[in-house]
Amino acid sequence: MKIWLYSTILWLTSLFIGCDNVAVGYLYTNEASYSMDTLQVTRFSALENNIRELKRIFDQYTPEIQDLLAETDQLETEFVSLQERKDELYEAYKQAKTAFNNASEADKEYYQELMDKAADEYTLYKDEVVEPAESRIRSQKNTICSMCEEVGVLDPYTLREEIAQLQEQIDKSIPWTTAQIEQVLGTEPLQYTLYSVKSVNGQEAADDFAQYVTVIGGGRMYVDAKVDSPAGCYTVSLKVENEGHSAILTDIFTFDLRDN
């Protein structure tokens, strides 16, 4: 009897131990990748230098381009007032229309005249003042862009946009961001962490760059805008894991840190 009892206990114990060894869920990473596996990043200290370099291009414009640009800028400034006046006339027309709709039948004719007058004033101003001014500005901008292309320099509108983007990045410290990783299949939740960083500049530079990298859900990575590690390529490996499984995604992404 005792032998039978001990045998049963031993069998149950081995059964529970066996259950503990059963893997939970699954994790498949053989095809893991990013749609774009390289991201160009500008060193923080280089952003202001880049702005200064872009601004120097304005000095390369011919006198003809500079004169036409100054004239067009002035037209755009004046155009703001034209738009405001157009909006005022349109608002007057809407008020006249509302008054007409609310008027008694006896007063309809009077308010009809007011509404028609407001509509005519708005239409005339829009067609004879605003649209010609807008057309002139558009035409001169196209001319400026063509003139810049002929002398081989960026047009001022592209320059201003690039400068504004760089300045916004400085002011708001907007991080550099990757897409999410693709083709990682596994039981949720999946957790991603930075496993290692390699650099052409050596391990010290790699360790410095790693301080600026954050990995969040889906394997999306953020690089702090104030990254100022030595320029060069930094290749990242990630670790992905869930309950009972883990995998290293070796050299899955490269950050190309530049001075421009």
PDB file of C-alpha atoms in Angstrom:
ATOM      1  CA  MET A   1       0.000   0.000   0.000  1.00  0.00           C
ATOM      2  CA  LYS A   2       2.785   2.420   0.927  1.00  0.00           C
ATOM      3  CA  ILE A   3       4.648   1.565  -2.270  1.00  0.00           C
ATOM      4  CA  TRP A   4       1.533   2.390  -4.318  1.00  0.00           C
ATOM      5  CA  LEU A   5       1.065   5.710  -2.455  1.00  0.00           C
ATOM      6  CA  TYR A   6       4.705   6.744  -2.947  1.00  0.00           C
ATOM      7  CA  SER A   7       4.510   5.840  -6.641  1.00  0.00           C
ATOM      8  CA  THR A   8       1.400   7.974  -7.101  1.00  0.00           C
ATOM      9  CA  ILE A   9       2.999  10.975  -5.356  1.00  0.00           C
ATOM     10  CA  LEU A  10       6.142  10.615  -7.463  1.00  0.00           C
ATOM     11  CA  TRP A  11       4.083  10.453 -10.677  1.00  0.00           C
ATOM     12  CA  LEU A  12       2.045  13.553  -9.779  1.00  0.00           C
ATOM     13  CA  THR A  13       5.200  15.448  -8.840  1.00  0.00           C
ATOM     14  CA  SER A  14       6.839  14.667 -12.175  1.00  0.00           C
ATOM     15  CA  LEU A  15       3.652  15.705 -13.949  1.00  0.00           C
ATOM     16  CA  PHE A  16       3.615  19.149 -12.314  1.00  0.00           C
ATOM     17  CA  ILE A  17       7.318  19.627 -12.956  1.00  0.00           C
ATOM     18  CA  GLY A  18       6.736  18.761 -16.591  1.00  0.00           C
ATOM     19  CA  CYS A  19       3.956  21.347 -16.807  1.00  0.00           C
ATOM     20  CA  ASP A  20       6.303  24.044 -15.528  1.00  0.00           C
ATOM     21  CA  ASN A  21       8.633  23.368 -18.456  1.00  0.00           C
ATOM     22  CA  VAL A  22       5.973  23.928 -21.102  1.00  0.00           C
ATOM     23  CA  ALA A  23       6.693  27.177 -22.975  1.00  0.00           C
ATOM     24  CA  VAL A  24       4.008  29.841 -22.848  1.00  0.00           C
ATOM     25  CA  GLY A  25       2.852  31.353 -26.158  1.00  0.00           C
ATOM     26  CA  TYR A  26       5.219  31.895 -29.077  1.00  0.00           C
ATOM     27  CA  LEU A  27       7.665  34.398 -30.609  1.00  0.00           C
ATOM     28  CA  TYR A  28       8.711  34.502 -34.276  1.00  0.00           C
ATOM     29  CA  THR A  29      11.375  37.009 -35.394  1.00  0.00           C
ATOM     30  CA  ASN A  30      13.124  35.425 -38.397  1.00  0.00           C
ATOM     31  CA  GLU A  31      11.661  38.001 -40.793  1.00  0.00           C
ATOM     32  CA  ALA A  32      11.860  41.000 -38.448  1.00  0.00           C
ATOM     33  CA  SER A  33      12.815  44.242 -40.188  1.00  0.00           C
ATOM     34  CA  TYR A  34      12.056  47.945 -40.603  1.00  0.00           C
ATOM     35  CA  SER A  35      10.573  49.248 -43.852  1.00  0.00           C
ATOM     36  CA  MET A  36      13.477  51.728 -43.835  1.00  0.00           C
ATOM     37  CA  ASP A  37      16.391  50.460 -41.789  1.00  0.00           C
ATOM     38  CA  THR A  38      18.513  53.637 -41.834  1.00  0.00           C
ATOM     39  CA  LEU A  39      17.759  57.116 -40.520  1.00  0.00           C
ATOM     40  CA  GLN A  40      19.870  60.207 -41.053  1.00  0.00           C
ATOM     41  CA  VAL A  41      20.201  62.241 -37.861  1.00  0.00           C
ATOM     42  CA  THR A  42      21.782  65.668 -37.461  1.00  0.00           C
ATOM     43  CA  ARG A  43      23.942  66.371 -34.435  1.00  0.00           C
ATOM     44  CA  PHE A  44      22.358  68.993 -32.203  1.00  0.00           C
ATOM     45  CA  SER A  45      25.387  71.283 -32.266  1.00  0.00           C
ATOM     46  CA  ALA A  46      25.284  71.206 -36.071  1.00  0.00           C
ATOM     47  CA  LEU A  47      21.664  72.385 -36.380  1.00  0.00           C
ATOM     48  CA  GLU A  48      22.493  76.058 -35.832  1.00  0.00           C
ATOM     49  CA  ASN A  49      25.476  75.756 -38.159  1.00  0.00           C
ATOM     50  CA  ASN A  50      23.141  74.347 -40.806  1.00  0.00           C
ATOM     51  CA  ILE A  51      20.791  77.300 -40.359  1.00  0.00           C
ATOM     52  CA  ARG A  52      23.675  79.721 -40.820  1.00  0.00           C
ATOM     53  CA  GLU A  53      24.792  77.877 -43.961  1.00  0.00           C
ATOM     54  CA  LEU A  54      21.287  77.977 -45.407  1.00  0.00           C
ATOM     55  CA  LYS A  55      20.987  81.698 -44.684  1.00  0.00           C
ATOM     56  CA  ARG A  56      24.246  82.333 -46.549  1.00  0.00           C
ATOM     57  CA  ILE A  57      22.559  81.110 -49.725  1.00  0.00           C
ATOM     58  CA  PHE A  58      20.458  84.299 -49.699  1.00  0.00           C
ATOM     59  CA  ASP A  59      23.716  86.217 -50.230  1.00  0.00           C
ATOM     60  CA  GLN A  60      24.321  84.242 -53.424  1.00  0.00           C
ATOM     61  CA  TYR A  61      21.207  85.601 -55.109  1.00  0.00           C
ATOM     62  CA  THR A  62      21.721  87.979 -58.005  1.00  0.00           C
ATOM     63  CA  PRO A  63      20.513  91.593 -57.538  1.00  0.00           C
ATOM     64  CA  GLU A  64      17.584  90.797 -59.825  1.00  0.00           C
ATOM     65  CA  ILE A  65      16.467  87.916 -57.619  1.00  0.00           C
ATOM     66  CA  GLN A  66      16.925  89.956 -54.452  1.00  0.00           C
ATOM     67  CA  ASP A  67      14.917  92.889 -55.828  1.00  0.00           C
ATOM     68  CA  LEU A  68      12.075  90.676 -57.045  1.00  0.00           C
ATOM     69  CA  LEU A  69      12.055  88.765 -53.759  1.00  0.00           C
ATOM     70  CA  ALA A  70      11.814  91.990 -51.745  1.00  0.00           C
ATOM     71  CA  GLU A  71       8.962  93.201 -53.938  1.00  0.00           C
ATOM     72  CA  THR A  72       7.122  89.892 -53.633  1.00  0.00           C
ATOM     73  CA  ASP A  73       7.557  89.813 -49.859  1.00  0.00           C
ATOM     74  CA  GLN A  74       6.040  93.313 -49.703  1.00  0.00           C
ATOM     75  CA  LEU A  75       3.116  92.205 -51.866  1.00  0.00           C
ATOM     76  CA  GLU A  76       2.512  89.250 -49.545  1.00  0.00           C
ATOM     77  CA  THR A  77       2.502  91.559 -46.532  1.00  0.00           C
ATOM     78  CA  GLU A  78      -0.029  93.834 -48.209  1.00  0.00           C
ATOM     79  CA  PHE A  79      -2.071  90.832 -49.304  1.00  0.00           C
ATOM     80  CA  VAL A  80      -2.889  90.058 -45.671  1.00  0.00           C
ATOM     81  CA  SER A  81      -4.833  93.323 -45.470  1.00  0.00           C
ATOM     82  CA  LEU A  82      -6.592  92.562 -48.743  1.00  0.00           C
ATOM     83  CA  GLN A  83      -7.721  89.210 -47.382  1.00  0.00           C
ATOM     84  CA  GLU A  84      -8.957  90.804 -44.194  1.00  0.00           C
ATOM     85  CA  ARG A  85     -10.981  93.346 -46.189  1.00  0.00           C
ATOM     86  CA  LYS A  86     -12.434  90.570 -48.333  1.00  0.00           C
ATOM     87  CA  ASP A  87     -13.473  88.673 -45.199  1.00  0.00           C
ATOM     88  CA  GLU A  88     -15.136  91.829 -43.833  1.00  0.00           C
ATOM     89  CA  LEU A  89     -17.143  92.285 -47.039  1.00  0.00           C
ATOM     90  CA  TYR A  90     -18.195  88.652 -47.005  1.00  0.00           C
ATOM     91  CA  GLU A  91     -19.313  88.972 -43.393  1.00  0.00           C
ATOM     92  CA  ALA A  92     -21.350  92.077 -44.330  1.00  0.00           C
ATOM     93  CA  TYR A  93     -22.999  90.072 -47.113  1.00  0.00           C
ATOM     94  CA  LYS A  94     -23.890  87.252 -44.687  1.00  0.00           C
ATOM     95  CA  GLN A  95     -25.415  89.723 -42.245  1.00  0.00           C
ATOM     96  CA  ALA A  96     -27.459  91.310 -45.039  1.00  0.00           C
ATOM     97  CA  LYS A  97     -28.638  87.884 -46.134  1.00  0.00           C
ATOM     98  CA  THR A  98     -29.676  87.013 -42.579  1.00  0.00           C
ATOM     99  CA  ALA A  99     -31.554  90.302 -42.288  1.00  0.00           C
ATOM    100  CA  PHE A 100     -33.325  89.559 -45.575  1.00  0.00           C
ATOM    101  CA  ASN A 101     -34.312  86.055 -44.439  1.00  0.00           C
ATOM    102  CA  ASN A 102     -35.712  87.426 -41.169  1.00  0.00           C
ATOM    103  CA  ALA A 103     -37.490  90.408 -42.698  1.00  0.00           C
ATOM    104  CA  SER A 104     -41.235  90.657 -43.049  1.00  0.00           C
ATOM    105  CA  GLU A 105     -42.748  90.496 -46.506  1.00  0.00           C
ATOM    106  CA  ALA A 106     -43.286  94.232 -46.423  1.00  0.00           C
ATOM    107  CA  ASP A 107     -39.555  94.858 -45.856  1.00  0.00           C
ATOM    108  CA  LYS A 108     -38.218  92.152 -48.201  1.00  0.00           C
ATOM    109  CA  GLU A 109     -37.617  94.544 -51.082  1.00  0.00           C
ATOM    110  CA  TYR A 110     -35.557  96.904 -48.920  1.00  0.00           C
ATOM    111  CA  TYR A 111     -33.375  94.150 -47.495  1.00  0.00           C
ATOM    112  CA  GLN A 112     -33.069  92.552 -50.934  1.00  0.00           C
ATOM    113  CA  GLU A 113     -31.412  95.733 -52.159  1.00  0.00           C
ATOM    114  CA  LEU A 114     -29.035  95.739 -49.180  1.00  0.00           C
ATOM    115  CA  MET A 115     -28.131  92.093 -49.748  1.00  0.00           C
ATOM    116  CA  ASP A 116     -27.560  92.608 -53.472  1.00  0.00           C
ATOM    117  CA  LYS A 117     -25.366  95.621 -52.800  1.00  0.00           C
ATOM    118  CA  ALA A 118     -23.288  93.700 -50.250  1.00  0.00           C
ATOM    119  CA  ALA A 119     -22.938  90.776 -52.657  1.00  0.00           C
ATOM    120  CA  ASP A 120     -21.814  93.077 -55.483  1.00  0.00           C
ATOM    121  CA  GLU A 121     -19.240  94.805 -53.264  1.00  0.00           C
ATOM    122  CA  TYR A 122     -17.823  91.476 -52.120  1.00  0.00           C
ATOM    123  CA  THR A 123     -17.702  89.989 -55.629  1.00  0.00           C
ATOM    124  CA  LEU A 124     -16.144  93.096 -57.162  1.00  0.00           C
ATOM    125  CA  TYR A 125     -13.437  93.316 -54.492  1.00  0.00           C
ATOM    126  CA  LYS A 126     -12.646  89.604 -54.739  1.00  0.00           C
ATOM    127  CA  ASP A 127     -12.508  89.558 -58.542  1.00  0.00           C
ATOM    128  CA  GLU A 128     -10.909  92.943 -59.188  1.00  0.00           C
ATOM    129  CA  VAL A 129      -8.557  93.317 -56.211  1.00  0.00           C
ATOM    130  CA  VAL A 130      -7.814  90.106 -54.331  1.00  0.00           C
ATOM    131  CA  GLU A 131      -7.532  87.581 -57.155  1.00  0.00           C
ATOM    132  CA  PRO A 132      -5.289  89.770 -59.366  1.00  0.00           C
ATOM    133  CA  ALA A 133      -3.001  90.434 -56.382  1.00  0.00           C
ATOM    134  CA  GLU A 134      -2.873  86.720 -55.592  1.00  0.00           C
ATOM    135  CA  SER A 135      -2.150  85.895 -59.229  1.00  0.00           C
ATOM    136  CA  ARG A 136       0.673  88.432 -59.347  1.00  0.00           C
ATOM    137  CA  ILE A 137       2.288  87.035 -56.209  1.00  0.00           C
ATOM    138  CA  ARG A 138       2.048  83.491 -57.543  1.00  0.00           C
ATOM    139  CA  SER A 139       3.550  84.515 -60.880  1.00  0.00           C
ATOM    140  CA  GLN A 140       6.459  86.344 -59.261  1.00  0.00           C
ATOM    141  CA  LYS A 141       7.178  83.408 -56.974  1.00  0.00           C
ATOM    142  CA  ASN A 142       7.363  81.103 -59.979  1.00  0.00           C
ATOM    143  CA  THR A 143       9.721  83.548 -61.683  1.00  0.00           C
ATOM    144  CA  ILE A 144      11.960  83.694 -58.606  1.00  0.00           C
ATOM    145  CA  CYS A 145      12.128  79.890 -58.418  1.00  0.00           C
ATOM    146  CA  SER A 146      13.054  79.680 -62.115  1.00  0.00           C
ATOM    147  CA  MET A 147      15.758  82.323 -61.722  1.00  0.00           C
ATOM    148  CA  CYS A 148      17.220  80.444 -58.734  1.00  0.00           C
ATOM    149  CA  GLU A 149      17.214  77.202 -60.684  1.00  0.00           C
ATOM    150  CA  GLU A 150      19.101  78.886 -63.522  1.00  0.00           C
ATOM    151  CA  VAL A 151      21.937  79.981 -61.222  1.00  0.00           C
ATOM    152  CA  GLY A 152      21.929  76.674 -59.312  1.00  0.00           C
ATOM    153  CA  VAL A 153      20.793  77.761 -55.850  1.00  0.00           C
ATOM    154  CA  LEU A 154      17.828  76.817 -53.701  1.00  0.00           C
ATOM    155  CA  ASP A 155      14.813  79.087 -54.031  1.00  0.00           C
ATOM    156  CA  PRO A 156      14.027  81.289 -50.997  1.00  0.00           C
ATOM    157  CA  TYR A 157      10.756  79.521 -50.228  1.00  0.00           C
ATOM    158  CA  THR A 158      12.427  76.120 -49.893  1.00  0.00           C
ATOM    159  CA  LEU A 159      15.193  77.752 -47.861  1.00  0.00           C
ATOM    160  CA  ARG A 160      12.752  79.381 -45.468  1.00  0.00           C
ATOM    161  CA  GLU A 161      10.882  76.117 -44.970  1.00  0.00           C
ATOM    162  CA  GLU A 162      14.076  74.184 -44.207  1.00  0.00           C
ATOM    163  CA  ILE A 163      15.296  76.899 -41.836  1.00  0.00           C
ATOM    164  CA  ALA A 164      11.932  76.946 -40.042  1.00  0.00           C
ATOM    165  CA  GLN A 165      12.002  73.160 -39.615  1.00  0.00           C
ATOM    166  CA  LEU A 166      15.527  73.239 -38.185  1.00  0.00           C
ATOM    167  CA  GLN A 167      14.651  76.106 -35.876  1.00  0.00           C
ATOM    168  CA  GLU A 168      11.555  74.291 -34.660  1.00  0.00           C
ATOM    169  CA  GLN A 169      13.667  71.233 -33.939  1.00  0.00           C
ATOM    170  CA  ILE A 170      16.010  73.365 -31.852  1.00  0.00           C
ATOM    171  CA  ASP A 171      13.233  75.200 -30.031  1.00  0.00           C
ATOM    172  CA  LYS A 172      11.052  72.177 -29.306  1.00  0.00           C
ATOM    173  CA  SER A 173      13.776  69.497 -29.120  1.00  0.00           C
ATOM    174  CA  ILE A 174      11.770  67.265 -31.452  1.00  0.00           C
ATOM    175  CA  PRO A 175      13.248  63.735 -31.351  1.00  0.00           C
ATOM    176  CA  TRP A 176      14.258  61.759 -34.423  1.00  0.00           C
ATOM    177  CA  THR A 177      11.815  58.874 -34.849  1.00  0.00           C
ATOM    178  CA  THR A 178      11.857  55.517 -36.645  1.00  0.00           C
ATOM    179  CA  ALA A 179       8.902  53.533 -37.902  1.00  0.00           C
ATOM    180  CA  GLN A 180       7.646  50.475 -36.050  1.00  0.00           C
ATOM    181  CA  ILE A 181       9.305  47.152 -36.660  1.00  0.00           C
ATOM    182  CA  GLU A 182       7.563  44.691 -38.964  1.00  0.00           C
ATOM    183  CA  GLN A 183       7.210  40.896 -39.106  1.00  0.00           C
ATOM    184  CA  VAL A 184       7.576  40.247 -35.391  1.00  0.00           C
ATOM    185  CA  LEU A 185       4.916  37.727 -34.446  1.00  0.00           C
ATOM    186  CA  GLY A 186       4.313  36.641 -30.891  1.00  0.00           C
ATOM    187  CA  THR A 187       2.074  36.440 -27.889  1.00  0.00           C
ATOM    188  CA  GLU A 188       1.309  39.881 -26.497  1.00  0.00           C
ATOM    189  CA  PRO A 189       2.559  41.822 -24.710  1.00  0.00           C
ATOM    190  CA  LEU A 190       5.856  42.148 -26.581  1.00  0.00           C
ATOM    191  CA  GLN A 191       8.558  44.210 -24.912  1.00  0.00           C
ATOM    192  CA  TYR A 192      11.443  45.831 -26.773  1.00  0.00           C
ATOM    193  CA  THR A 193      14.682  47.025 -25.205  1.00  0.00           C
ATOM    194  CA  LEU A 194      17.975  48.332 -26.512  1.00  0.00           C
ATOM    195  CA  TYR A 195      20.416  45.402 -26.501  1.00  0.00           C
ATOM    196  CA  SER A 196      23.601  46.914 -27.947  1.00  0.00           C
ATOM    197  CA  VAL A 197      25.021  49.682 -30.130  1.00  0.00           C
ATOM    198  CA  LYS A 198      28.028  49.425 -32.437  1.00  0.00           C
ATOM    199  CA  SER A 199      29.868  52.381 -33.898  1.00  0.00           C
ATOM    200  CA  VAL A 200      32.566  53.005 -36.466  1.00  0.00           C
ATOM    201  CA  ASN A 201      33.936  55.436 -33.892  1.00  0.00           C
ATOM    202  CA  GLY A 202      34.469  52.769 -31.250  1.00  0.00           C
ATOM    203  CA  GLN A 203      32.647  51.573 -28.162  1.00  0.00           C
ATOM    204  CA  GLU A 204      32.990  54.805 -26.220  1.00  0.00           C
ATOM    205  CA  ALA A 205      31.082  56.670 -28.940  1.00  0.00           C
ATOM    206  CA  ALA A 206      28.540  53.831 -29.111  1.00  0.00           C
ATOM    207  CA  ASP A 207      27.921  54.024 -25.368  1.00  0.00           C
ATOM    208  CA  ASP A 208      27.487  57.768 -25.608  1.00  0.00           C
ATOM    209  CA  PHE A 209      24.955  57.450 -28.455  1.00  0.00           C
ATOM    210  CA  ALA A 210      23.029  54.766 -26.559  1.00  0.00           C
ATOM    211  CA  GLN A 211      22.182  57.331 -23.869  1.00  0.00           C
ATOM    212  CA  TYR A 212      20.049  59.203 -26.395  1.00  0.00           C
ATOM    213  CA  VAL A 213      18.084  56.186 -27.679  1.00  0.00           C
ATOM    214  CA  THR A 214      14.680  55.175 -26.309  1.00  0.00           C
ATOM    215  CA  VAL A 215      12.757  52.100 -27.477  1.00  0.00           C
ATOM    216  CA  ILE A 216       8.987  51.969 -27.078  1.00  0.00           C
ATOM    217  CA  GLY A 217       6.123  49.735 -28.190  1.00  0.00           C
ATOM    218  CA  GLY A 218       6.334  48.160 -31.597  1.00  0.00           C
ATOM    219  CA  GLY A 219      10.087  48.602 -31.654  1.00  0.00           C
ATOM    220  CA  ARG A 220       9.763  52.302 -32.522  1.00  0.00           C
ATOM    221  CA  MET A 221      12.925  54.161 -31.532  1.00  0.00           C
ATOM    222  CA  TYR A 222      13.407  57.780 -30.533  1.00  0.00           C
ATOM    223  CA  VAL A 223      16.748  59.577 -30.644  1.00  0.00           C
ATOM    224  CA  ASP A 224      16.838  62.676 -28.466  1.00  0.00           C
ATOM    225  CA  ALA A 225      17.172  65.870 -30.513  1.00  0.00           C
ATOM    226  CA  LYS A 226      20.153  66.914 -28.384  1.00  0.00           C
ATOM    227  CA  VAL A 227      22.252  63.949 -29.480  1.00  0.00           C
ATOM    228  CA  ASP A 228      25.809  65.171 -29.995  1.00  0.00           C
ATOM    229  CA  SER A 229      27.847  61.984 -30.246  1.00  0.00           C
ATOM    230  CA  PRO A 230      30.655  61.848 -32.826  1.00  0.00           C
ATOM    231  CA  ALA A 231      29.409  61.830 -36.420  1.00  0.00           C
ATOM    232  CA  GLY A 232      29.223  58.392 -38.002  1.00  0.00           C
ATOM    233  CA  CYS A 233      27.045  55.296 -38.273  1.00  0.00           C
ATOM    234  CA  TYR A 234      25.567  53.624 -35.188  1.00  0.00           C
ATOM    235  CA  THR A 235      24.124  50.141 -35.642  1.00  0.00           C
ATOM    236  CA  VAL A 236      21.547  49.031 -33.105  1.00  0.00           C
ATOM    237  CA  SER A 237      20.517  45.579 -31.894  1.00  0.00           C
ATOM    238  CA  LEU A 238      17.253  45.163 -30.020  1.00  0.00           C
ATOM    239  CA  LYS A 239      15.933  42.551 -27.638  1.00  0.00           C
ATOM    240  CA  VAL A 240      12.304  41.517 -27.950  1.00  0.00           C
ATOM    241  CA  GLU A 241      10.651  39.308 -25.371  1.00  0.00           C
ATOM    242  CA  ASN A 242       7.349  38.078 -24.064  1.00  0.00           C
ATOM    243  CA  GLU A 243       6.430  35.537 -21.420  1.00  0.00           C
ATOM    244  CA  GLY A 244       8.684  32.542 -21.875  1.00  0.00           C
ATOM    245  CA  HIS A 245      10.502  33.761 -25.019  1.00  0.00           C
ATOM    246  CA  SER A 246      13.140  36.262 -26.070  1.00  0.00           C
ATOM    247  CA  ALA A 247      15.163  37.021 -29.199  1.00  0.00           C
ATOM    248  CA  ILE A 248      17.961  39.355 -30.213  1.00  0.00           C
ATOM    249  CA  LEU A 249      17.380  41.346 -33.383  1.00  0.00           C
ATOM    250  CA  THR A 250      21.003  41.775 -34.377  1.00  0.00           C
ATOM    251  CA  ASP A 251      22.039  44.921 -36.303  1.00  0.00           C
ATOM    252  CA  ILE A 252      18.381  45.632 -37.028  1.00  0.00           C
ATOM    253  CA  PHE A 253      18.750  49.392 -37.569  1.00  0.00           C
ATOM    254  CA  THR A 254      21.409  52.014 -38.379  1.00  0.00           C
ATOM    255  CA  PHE A 255      21.462  55.685 -37.421  1.00  0.00           C
ATOM    256  CA  ASP A 256      23.625  57.843 -39.666  1.00  0.00           C
ATOM    257  CA  LEU A 257      24.651  60.736 -37.409  1.00  0.00           C
ATOM    258  CA  ARG A 258      25.800  63.739 -39.435  1.00  0.00           C
ATOM    259  CA  ASP A 259      26.933  67.323 -39.163  1.00  0.00           C
ATOM    260  CA  ASN A 260      24.594  68.383 -41.973  1.00  0.00           C
TER     261      ASN A 260
END
